[in-house]
Short mmCIF file of C-alpha atoms in Angstrom, two decimals:
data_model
loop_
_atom_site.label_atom_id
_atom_site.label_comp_id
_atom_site.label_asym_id
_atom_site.label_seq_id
_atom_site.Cartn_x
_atom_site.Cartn_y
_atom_site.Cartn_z
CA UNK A 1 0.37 42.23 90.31
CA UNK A 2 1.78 45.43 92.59
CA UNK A 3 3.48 43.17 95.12
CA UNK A 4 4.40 44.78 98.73
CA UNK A 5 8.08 43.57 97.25
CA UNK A 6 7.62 46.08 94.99
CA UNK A 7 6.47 48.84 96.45
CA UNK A 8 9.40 48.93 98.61
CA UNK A 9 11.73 49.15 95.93
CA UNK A 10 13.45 52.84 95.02
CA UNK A 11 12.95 53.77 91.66
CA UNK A 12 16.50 52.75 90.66
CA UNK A 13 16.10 49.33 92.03
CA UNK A 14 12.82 49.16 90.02
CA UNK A 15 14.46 50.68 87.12
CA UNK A 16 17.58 48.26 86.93
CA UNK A 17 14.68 45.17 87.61
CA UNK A 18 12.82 46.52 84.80
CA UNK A 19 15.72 47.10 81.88
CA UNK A 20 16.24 43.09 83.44
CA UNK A 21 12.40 42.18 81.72
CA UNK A 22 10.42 42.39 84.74
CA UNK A 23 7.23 43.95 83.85
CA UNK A 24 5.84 44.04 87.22
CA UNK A 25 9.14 46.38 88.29
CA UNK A 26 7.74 48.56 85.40
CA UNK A 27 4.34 48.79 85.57
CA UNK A 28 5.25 50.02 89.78
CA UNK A 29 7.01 52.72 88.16
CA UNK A 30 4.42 54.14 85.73
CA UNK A 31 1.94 54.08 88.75
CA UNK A 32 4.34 55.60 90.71
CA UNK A 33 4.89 58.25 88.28
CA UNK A 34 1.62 58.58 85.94
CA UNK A 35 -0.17 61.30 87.91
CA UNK A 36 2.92 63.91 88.04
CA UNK A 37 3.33 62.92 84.16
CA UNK A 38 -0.25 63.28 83.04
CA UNK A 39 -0.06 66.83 85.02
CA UNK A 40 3.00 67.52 83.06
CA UNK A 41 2.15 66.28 79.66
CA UNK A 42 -1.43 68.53 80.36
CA UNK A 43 -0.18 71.47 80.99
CA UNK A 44 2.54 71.25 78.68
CA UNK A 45 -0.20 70.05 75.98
CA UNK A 46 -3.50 72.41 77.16
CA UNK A 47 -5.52 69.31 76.82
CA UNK A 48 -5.98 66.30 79.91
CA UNK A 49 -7.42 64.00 76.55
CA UNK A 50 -4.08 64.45 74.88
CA UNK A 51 -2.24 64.25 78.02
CA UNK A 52 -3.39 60.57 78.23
CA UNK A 53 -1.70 59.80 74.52
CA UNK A 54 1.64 61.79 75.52
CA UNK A 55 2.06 59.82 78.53
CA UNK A 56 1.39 56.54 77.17
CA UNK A 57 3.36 57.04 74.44
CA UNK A 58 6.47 58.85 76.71
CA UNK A 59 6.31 55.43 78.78
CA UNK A 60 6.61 53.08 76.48
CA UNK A 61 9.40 55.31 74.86
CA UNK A 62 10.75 55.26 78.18
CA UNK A 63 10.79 51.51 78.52
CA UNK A 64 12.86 51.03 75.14
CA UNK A 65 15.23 53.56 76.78
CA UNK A 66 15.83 52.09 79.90
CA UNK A 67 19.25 51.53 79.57
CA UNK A 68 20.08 55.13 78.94
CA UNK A 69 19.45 56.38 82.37
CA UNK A 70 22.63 57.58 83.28
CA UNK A 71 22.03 58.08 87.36
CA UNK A 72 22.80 61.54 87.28
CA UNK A 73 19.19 62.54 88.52
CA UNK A 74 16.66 61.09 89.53
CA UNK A 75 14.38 58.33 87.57
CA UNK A 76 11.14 60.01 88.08
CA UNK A 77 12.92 63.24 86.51
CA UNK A 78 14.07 60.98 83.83
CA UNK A 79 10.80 60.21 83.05
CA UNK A 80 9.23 63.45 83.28
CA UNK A 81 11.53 64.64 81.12
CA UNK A 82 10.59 62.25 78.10
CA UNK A 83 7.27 62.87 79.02
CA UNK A 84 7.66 66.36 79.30
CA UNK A 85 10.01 66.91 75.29
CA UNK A 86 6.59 64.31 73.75
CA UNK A 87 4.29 67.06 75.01
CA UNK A 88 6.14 69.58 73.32
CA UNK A 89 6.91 67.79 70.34
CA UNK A 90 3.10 67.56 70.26
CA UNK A 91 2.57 70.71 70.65
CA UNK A 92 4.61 71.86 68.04
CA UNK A 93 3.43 69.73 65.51
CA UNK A 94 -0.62 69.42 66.22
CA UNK A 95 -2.18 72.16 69.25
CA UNK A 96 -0.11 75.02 68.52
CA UNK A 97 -2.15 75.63 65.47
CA UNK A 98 -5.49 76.16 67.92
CA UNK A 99 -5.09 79.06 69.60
CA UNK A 100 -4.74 79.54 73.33
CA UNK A 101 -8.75 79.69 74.10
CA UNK A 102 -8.82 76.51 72.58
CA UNK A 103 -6.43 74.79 74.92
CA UNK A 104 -7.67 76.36 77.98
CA UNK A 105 -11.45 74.76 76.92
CA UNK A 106 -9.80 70.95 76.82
CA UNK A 107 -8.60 71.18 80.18
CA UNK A 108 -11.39 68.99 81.69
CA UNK A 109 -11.44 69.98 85.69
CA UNK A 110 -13.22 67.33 88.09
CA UNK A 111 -16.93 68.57 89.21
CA UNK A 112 -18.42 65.65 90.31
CA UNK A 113 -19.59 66.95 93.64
CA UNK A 114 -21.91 69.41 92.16
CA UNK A 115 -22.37 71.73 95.34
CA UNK A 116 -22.46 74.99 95.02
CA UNK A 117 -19.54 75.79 96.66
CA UNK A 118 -18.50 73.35 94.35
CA UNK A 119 -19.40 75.45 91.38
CA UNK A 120 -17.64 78.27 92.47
CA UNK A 121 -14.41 76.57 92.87
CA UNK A 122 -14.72 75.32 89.17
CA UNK A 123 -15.64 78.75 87.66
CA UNK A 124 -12.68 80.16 89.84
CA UNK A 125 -10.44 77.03 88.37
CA UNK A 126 -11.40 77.78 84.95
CA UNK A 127 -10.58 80.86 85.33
CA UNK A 128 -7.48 80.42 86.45
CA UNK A 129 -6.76 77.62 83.61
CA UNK A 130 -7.62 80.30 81.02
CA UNK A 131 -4.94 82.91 82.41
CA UNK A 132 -2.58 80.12 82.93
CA UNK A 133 -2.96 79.32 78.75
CA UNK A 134 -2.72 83.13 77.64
CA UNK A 135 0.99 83.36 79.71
CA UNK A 136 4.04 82.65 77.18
CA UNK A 137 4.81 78.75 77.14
CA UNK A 138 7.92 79.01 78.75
CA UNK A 139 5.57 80.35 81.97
CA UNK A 140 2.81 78.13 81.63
CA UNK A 141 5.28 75.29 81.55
CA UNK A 142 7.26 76.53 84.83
CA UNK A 143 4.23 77.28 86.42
CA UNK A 144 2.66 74.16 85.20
CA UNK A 145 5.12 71.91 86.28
CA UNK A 146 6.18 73.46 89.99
CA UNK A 147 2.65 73.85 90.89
CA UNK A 148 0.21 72.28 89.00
CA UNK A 149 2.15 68.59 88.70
CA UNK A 150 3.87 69.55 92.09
CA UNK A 151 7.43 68.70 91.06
CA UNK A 152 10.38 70.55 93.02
CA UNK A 153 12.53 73.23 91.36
CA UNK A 154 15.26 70.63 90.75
CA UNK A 155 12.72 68.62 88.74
CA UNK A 156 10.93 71.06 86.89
CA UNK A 157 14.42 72.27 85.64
CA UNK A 158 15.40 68.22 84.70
CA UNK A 159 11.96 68.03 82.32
CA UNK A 160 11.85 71.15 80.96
CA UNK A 161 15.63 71.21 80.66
CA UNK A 162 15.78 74.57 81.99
CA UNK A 163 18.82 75.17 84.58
CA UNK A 164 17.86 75.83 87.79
CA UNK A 165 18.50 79.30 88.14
CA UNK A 166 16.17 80.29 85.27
CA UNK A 167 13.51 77.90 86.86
CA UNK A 168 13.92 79.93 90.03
CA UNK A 169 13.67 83.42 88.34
CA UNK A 170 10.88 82.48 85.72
CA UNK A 171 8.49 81.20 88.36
CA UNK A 172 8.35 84.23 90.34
CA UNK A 173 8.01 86.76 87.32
CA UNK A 174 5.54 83.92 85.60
CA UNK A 175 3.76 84.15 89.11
CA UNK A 176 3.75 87.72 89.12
CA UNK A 177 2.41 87.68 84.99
CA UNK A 178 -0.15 85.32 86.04
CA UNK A 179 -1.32 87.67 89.17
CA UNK A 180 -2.11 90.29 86.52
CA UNK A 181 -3.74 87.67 83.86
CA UNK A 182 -6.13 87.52 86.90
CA UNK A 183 -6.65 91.02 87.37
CA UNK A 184 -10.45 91.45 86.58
CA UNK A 185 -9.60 95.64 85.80
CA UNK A 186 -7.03 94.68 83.18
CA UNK A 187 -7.06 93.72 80.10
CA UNK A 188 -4.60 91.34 78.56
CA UNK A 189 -3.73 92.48 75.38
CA UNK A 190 -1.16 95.04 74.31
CA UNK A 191 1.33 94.68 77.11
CA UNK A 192 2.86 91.10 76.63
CA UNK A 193 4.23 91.30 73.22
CA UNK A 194 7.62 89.97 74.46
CA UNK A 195 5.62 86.87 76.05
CA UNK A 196 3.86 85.37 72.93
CA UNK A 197 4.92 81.44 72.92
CA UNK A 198 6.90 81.04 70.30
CA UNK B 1 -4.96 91.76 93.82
CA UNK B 2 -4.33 87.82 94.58
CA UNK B 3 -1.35 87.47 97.11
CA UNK B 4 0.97 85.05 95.39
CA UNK B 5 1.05 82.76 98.21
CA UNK B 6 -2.15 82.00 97.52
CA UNK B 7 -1.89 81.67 93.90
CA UNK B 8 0.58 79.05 94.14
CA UNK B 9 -2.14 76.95 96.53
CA UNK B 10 -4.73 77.91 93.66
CA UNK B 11 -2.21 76.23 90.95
CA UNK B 12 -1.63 73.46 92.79
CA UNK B 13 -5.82 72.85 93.66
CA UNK B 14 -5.90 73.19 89.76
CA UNK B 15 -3.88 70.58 89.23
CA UNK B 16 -5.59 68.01 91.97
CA UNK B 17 -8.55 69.28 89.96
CA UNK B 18 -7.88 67.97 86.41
CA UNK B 19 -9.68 64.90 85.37
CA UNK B 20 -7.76 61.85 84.57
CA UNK B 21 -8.83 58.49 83.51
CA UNK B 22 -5.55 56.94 84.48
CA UNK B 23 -6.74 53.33 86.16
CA UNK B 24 -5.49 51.54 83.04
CA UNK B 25 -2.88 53.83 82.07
CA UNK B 26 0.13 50.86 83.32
CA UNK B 27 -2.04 48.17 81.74
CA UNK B 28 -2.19 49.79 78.44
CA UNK B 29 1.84 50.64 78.58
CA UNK B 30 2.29 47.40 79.16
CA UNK B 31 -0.07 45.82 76.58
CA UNK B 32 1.69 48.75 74.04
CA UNK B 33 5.09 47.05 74.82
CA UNK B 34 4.05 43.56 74.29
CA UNK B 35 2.08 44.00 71.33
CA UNK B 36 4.15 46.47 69.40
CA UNK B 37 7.26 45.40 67.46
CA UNK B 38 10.17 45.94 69.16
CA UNK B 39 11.57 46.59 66.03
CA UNK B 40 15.03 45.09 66.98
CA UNK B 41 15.66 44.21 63.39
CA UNK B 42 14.71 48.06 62.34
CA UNK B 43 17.20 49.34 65.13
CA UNK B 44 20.07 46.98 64.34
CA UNK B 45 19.61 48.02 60.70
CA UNK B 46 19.80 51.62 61.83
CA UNK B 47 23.04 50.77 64.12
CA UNK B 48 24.65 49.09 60.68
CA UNK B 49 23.98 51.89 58.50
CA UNK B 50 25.67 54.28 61.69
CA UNK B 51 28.48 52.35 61.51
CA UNK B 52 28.95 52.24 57.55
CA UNK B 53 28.38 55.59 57.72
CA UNK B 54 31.14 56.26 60.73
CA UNK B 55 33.17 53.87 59.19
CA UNK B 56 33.14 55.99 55.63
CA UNK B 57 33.87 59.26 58.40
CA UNK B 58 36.94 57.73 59.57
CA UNK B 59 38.10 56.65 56.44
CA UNK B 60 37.59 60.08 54.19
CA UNK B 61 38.07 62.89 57.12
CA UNK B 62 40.17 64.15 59.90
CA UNK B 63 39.01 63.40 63.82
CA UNK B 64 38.16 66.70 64.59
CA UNK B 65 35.44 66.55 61.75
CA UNK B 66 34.22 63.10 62.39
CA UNK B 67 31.21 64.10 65.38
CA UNK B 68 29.40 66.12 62.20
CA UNK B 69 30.18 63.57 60.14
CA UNK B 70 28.67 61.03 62.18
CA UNK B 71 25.66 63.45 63.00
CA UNK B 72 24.81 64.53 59.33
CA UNK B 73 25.52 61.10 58.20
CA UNK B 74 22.71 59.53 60.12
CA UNK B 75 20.22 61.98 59.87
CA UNK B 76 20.27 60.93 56.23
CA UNK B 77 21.95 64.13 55.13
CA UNK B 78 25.11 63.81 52.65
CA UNK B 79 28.19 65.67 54.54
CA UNK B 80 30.69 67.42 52.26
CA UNK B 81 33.68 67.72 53.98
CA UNK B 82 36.03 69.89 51.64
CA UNK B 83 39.92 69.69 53.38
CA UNK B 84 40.42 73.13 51.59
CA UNK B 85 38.63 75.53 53.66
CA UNK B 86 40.07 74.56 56.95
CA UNK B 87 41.11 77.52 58.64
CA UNK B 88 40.67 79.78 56.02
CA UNK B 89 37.51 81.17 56.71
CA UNK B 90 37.46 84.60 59.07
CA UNK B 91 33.56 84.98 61.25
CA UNK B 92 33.57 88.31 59.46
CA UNK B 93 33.45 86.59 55.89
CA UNK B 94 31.83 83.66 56.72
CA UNK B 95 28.90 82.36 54.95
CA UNK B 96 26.85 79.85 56.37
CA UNK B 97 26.54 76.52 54.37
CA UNK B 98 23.83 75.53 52.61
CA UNK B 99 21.29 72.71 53.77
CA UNK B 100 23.35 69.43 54.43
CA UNK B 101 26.79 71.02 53.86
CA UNK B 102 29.41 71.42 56.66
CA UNK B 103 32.32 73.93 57.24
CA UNK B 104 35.61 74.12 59.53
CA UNK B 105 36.03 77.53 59.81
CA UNK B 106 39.01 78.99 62.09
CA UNK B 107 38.34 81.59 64.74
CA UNK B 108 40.61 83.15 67.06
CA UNK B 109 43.13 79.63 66.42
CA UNK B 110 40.12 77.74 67.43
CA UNK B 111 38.35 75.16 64.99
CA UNK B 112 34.70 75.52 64.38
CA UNK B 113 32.91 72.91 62.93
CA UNK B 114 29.45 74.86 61.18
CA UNK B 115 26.41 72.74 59.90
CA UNK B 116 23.41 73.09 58.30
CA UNK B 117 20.24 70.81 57.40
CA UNK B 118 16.59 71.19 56.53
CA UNK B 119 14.44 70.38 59.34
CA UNK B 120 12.44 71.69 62.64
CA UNK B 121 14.41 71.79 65.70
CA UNK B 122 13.30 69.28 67.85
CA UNK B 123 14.42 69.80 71.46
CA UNK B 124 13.51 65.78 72.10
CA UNK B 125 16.09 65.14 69.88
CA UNK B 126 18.51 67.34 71.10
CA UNK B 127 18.05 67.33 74.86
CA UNK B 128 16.89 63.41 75.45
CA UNK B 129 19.96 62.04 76.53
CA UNK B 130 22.57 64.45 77.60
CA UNK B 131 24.01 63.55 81.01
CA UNK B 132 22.29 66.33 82.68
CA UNK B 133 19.89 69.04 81.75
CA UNK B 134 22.12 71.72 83.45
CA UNK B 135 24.11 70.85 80.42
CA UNK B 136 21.38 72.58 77.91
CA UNK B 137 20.34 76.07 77.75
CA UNK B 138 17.55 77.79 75.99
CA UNK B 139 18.98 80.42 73.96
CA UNK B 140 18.24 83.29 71.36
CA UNK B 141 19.99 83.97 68.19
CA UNK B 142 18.54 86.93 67.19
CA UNK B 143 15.25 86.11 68.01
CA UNK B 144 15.89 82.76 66.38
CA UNK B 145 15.44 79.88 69.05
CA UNK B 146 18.32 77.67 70.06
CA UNK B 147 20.03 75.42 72.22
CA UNK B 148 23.60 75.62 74.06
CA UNK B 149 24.70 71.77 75.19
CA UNK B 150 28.14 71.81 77.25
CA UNK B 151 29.82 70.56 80.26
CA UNK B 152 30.69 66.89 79.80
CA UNK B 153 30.64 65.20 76.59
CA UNK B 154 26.66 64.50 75.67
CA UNK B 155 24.93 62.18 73.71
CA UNK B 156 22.88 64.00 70.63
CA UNK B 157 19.80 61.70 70.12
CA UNK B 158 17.63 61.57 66.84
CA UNK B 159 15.33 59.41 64.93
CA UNK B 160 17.43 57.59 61.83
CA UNK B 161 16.05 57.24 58.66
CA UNK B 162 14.52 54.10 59.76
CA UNK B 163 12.55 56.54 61.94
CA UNK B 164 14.11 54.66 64.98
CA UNK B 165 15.66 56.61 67.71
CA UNK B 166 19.67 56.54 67.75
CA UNK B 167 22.36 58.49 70.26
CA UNK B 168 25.63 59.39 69.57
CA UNK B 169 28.02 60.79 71.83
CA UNK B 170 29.25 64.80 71.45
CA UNK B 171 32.62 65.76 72.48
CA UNK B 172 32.98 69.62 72.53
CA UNK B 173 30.41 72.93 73.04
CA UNK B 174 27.51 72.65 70.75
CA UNK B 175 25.13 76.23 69.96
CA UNK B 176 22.04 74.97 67.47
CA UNK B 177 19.30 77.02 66.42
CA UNK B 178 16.52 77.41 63.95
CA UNK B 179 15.52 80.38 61.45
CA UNK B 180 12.94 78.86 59.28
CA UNK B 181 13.54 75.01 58.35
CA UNK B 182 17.29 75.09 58.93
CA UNK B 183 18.88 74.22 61.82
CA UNK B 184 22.70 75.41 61.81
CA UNK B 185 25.44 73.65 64.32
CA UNK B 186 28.20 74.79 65.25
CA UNK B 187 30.69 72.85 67.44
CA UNK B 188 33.92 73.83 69.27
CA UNK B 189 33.57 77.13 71.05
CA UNK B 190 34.75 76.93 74.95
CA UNK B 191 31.88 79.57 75.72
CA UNK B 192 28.58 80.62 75.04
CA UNK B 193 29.10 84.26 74.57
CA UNK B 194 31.67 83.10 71.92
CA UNK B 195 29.02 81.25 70.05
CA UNK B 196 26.06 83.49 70.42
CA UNK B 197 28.84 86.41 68.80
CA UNK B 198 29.56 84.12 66.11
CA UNK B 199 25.88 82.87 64.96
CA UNK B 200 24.90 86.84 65.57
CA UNK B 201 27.60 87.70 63.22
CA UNK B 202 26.53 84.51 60.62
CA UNK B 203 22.90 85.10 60.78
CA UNK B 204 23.59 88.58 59.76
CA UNK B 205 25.93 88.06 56.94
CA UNK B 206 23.30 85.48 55.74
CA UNK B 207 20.33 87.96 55.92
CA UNK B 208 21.92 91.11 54.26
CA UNK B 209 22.75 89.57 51.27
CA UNK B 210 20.90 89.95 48.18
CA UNK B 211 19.46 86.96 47.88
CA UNK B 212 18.43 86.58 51.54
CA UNK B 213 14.89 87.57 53.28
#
């Protein structure tokens, strides 16, 4: 079905074939796009299981949309972005009741090597997941989104719908918060009152 | 302590590290598509009862009230519109409507168009299909959260009463925010600082009287 046609396409050209009924134009671009938006809608979310949902749910809403895209950034930003407002609506509604422990615990990392070294890494990812779910939302998703999904400034500030400049400012003091999460002689309570999620 | 270079390499081997079953993730968008109702009937009914209800707009109020209008009106909340308190209203007085009612109130010569409705702020809603995000800003209205939308005129998106997801374009400046289930709106003022002064001074009016919380 993924024709070499079609994988030469940009995503406007497989945009415009798609809002034109061709499915095969559409399925290219959730491939193209699925892994950044199942990082996004999991860190967003706390939870790769519900991340699956969001995204499926952000595409299709996405598809019924396509004649919105107005050009003015990119498709794959587009996208995010729908994909990135679902996760939040989700959170709001269903995972914001469990608290942040929770979240951290459904982030399911890949261990199928089983080395070791292996181990290590995972217990050292883990941990890192678990300081990454006790920042404020607004620096899990920054952080989230730059790093973890690996989207540019530009398009972390186009799904969060964040301007740029607070993109640019929030990731280095988020980086900075999340240094001391990691701090194994500190503890984490007390100091960030002002960085509860809301 | 963990140089932040190599934190950033740590968040981004985090990411490559989380598990995804995503082989039939295009296969079951695309079944999803086929197999769910389109629901063009549902969305055409939606579109009708927009344009009765802009229709009714144009017909009963003046253009500069007609975005709330349209807004209110297919959200499924009742606008009031009352001619009479055009530009009567000073920021220092004002009170903010109740739940589904709307205001023009007159500040410094400009008009401000101030809404209310019962509801959680949804920032899908809001943010989906603006022009740009640069146009919307995360804000704080005394520690209640909002939204600033300007620039260009936008497109406000929200599910009808049909539950089926409409847009409607916004001409001017638009602050919303949320303390407790209402969201207020107001429309009109050329800058942020302008609006964040006004809600300030609204939200505090609101809260000190007697009946307030």
């Amino acid at each position: 079905m993924r024709s070499a046609d079609l994988a030469g396409c940009d995503d406007v050209t497989l945009l415009a074939r798609a809002h034109g009924a061709d499915r095969a134009a559409f399925a290219e671009l959730v491939r193209r796009h699925q892994q950044a938006a199942l990082r996004v809608a999991a860190v967003i979310s706390g939870s790769t299981e519900e991340a699956k949902d969001i995204v499926q749910d952000a595409f299709v809403e996405v598809h019924r949309h396509l004649g919105s895209y107005r050009g003015t950034g990119s498709v794959r930003s587009w996208m995010l972005r729908i994909v990135a407002n679902r996760a939040k609506n989700q959170v709001r509604s269903r995972v914001r009741r469990l608290n942040r422990e929770d979240r951290h615990a459904r982030l399911e990392l890949r261990a199928a090597e089983g080395a070791d070294l292996v181990a290590e890494r995972v217990i050292e990812q883990e941990a890192l997941a678990i300081a990454l779910c006790r920042l404020a939302t607004a620096d899990r998703e920054v952080l989230g989104c730059r790093f973890v999904a690996g989207l540019s400034e530009a398009e972390t500030a186009e799904a969060l719908g964040t301007p740029l400049g607070t993109v640019k400012s929030r990731t280095s003091r988020a980086l900075e918060r999340l240094q001391r999460q990691l701090e194994p002689t500190m503890t984490v309570s007390g100091e960030k009152t002002d960085d509860r999620p809301r | 302590m963990i140089d932040l270079d190599d934190l950033t390499e740590r968040l981004r081997a985090l990411g490559d590290a989380l598990d995804f079953d995503d082989a039939e993730l295009a296969d079951s968008v695309l079944g999803r598509i086929d197999t769910e109702p389109r629901s063009r009937t549902r969305l055409w009914l939606a579109v009708a009862t927009a344009v009765l209800v802009i229709l009714a707009g144009v017909a009963l109020i003046p253009d500069s009230r007609r975005a709330v209008a349209r807004w209110f009106g297919l959200d499924g909340v009742t606008v009031e519109v009352d001619p009479e308190v055009t530009g009567t209203a000073a920021p220092v007085s004002f009170d903010l409507p109740g739940p589904g009612e709307s205001r023009v109130v007159d500040v410094d010569g400009q008009q401000i168009l101030v809404s209310t409705v019962s509801g959680e702020l949804s920032r899908r809603m809001i943010t989906k299909s603006v022009q740009s995000s640069l146009q919307v800003h995360e804000v704080d209205v005394d520690g209640a959260p909002g939204l600033w939308i300007d620039g260009p005129p936008h497109e406000i998106g929200y599910e009808s009463p049909l539950g089926e997801p409409v847009f409607e374009r916004m001409a001017g400046n638009t602050l919303v925010w949320q303390r407790g289930d209402v969201i207020t709106r107001v429309e009109g003022f050329a800058d942020l600082e302008a609006a964040l002064a006004f809600a300030r001074q609204a939200e505090s009016t609101a809260s000190s009287e007697p009946s307030g919380t």
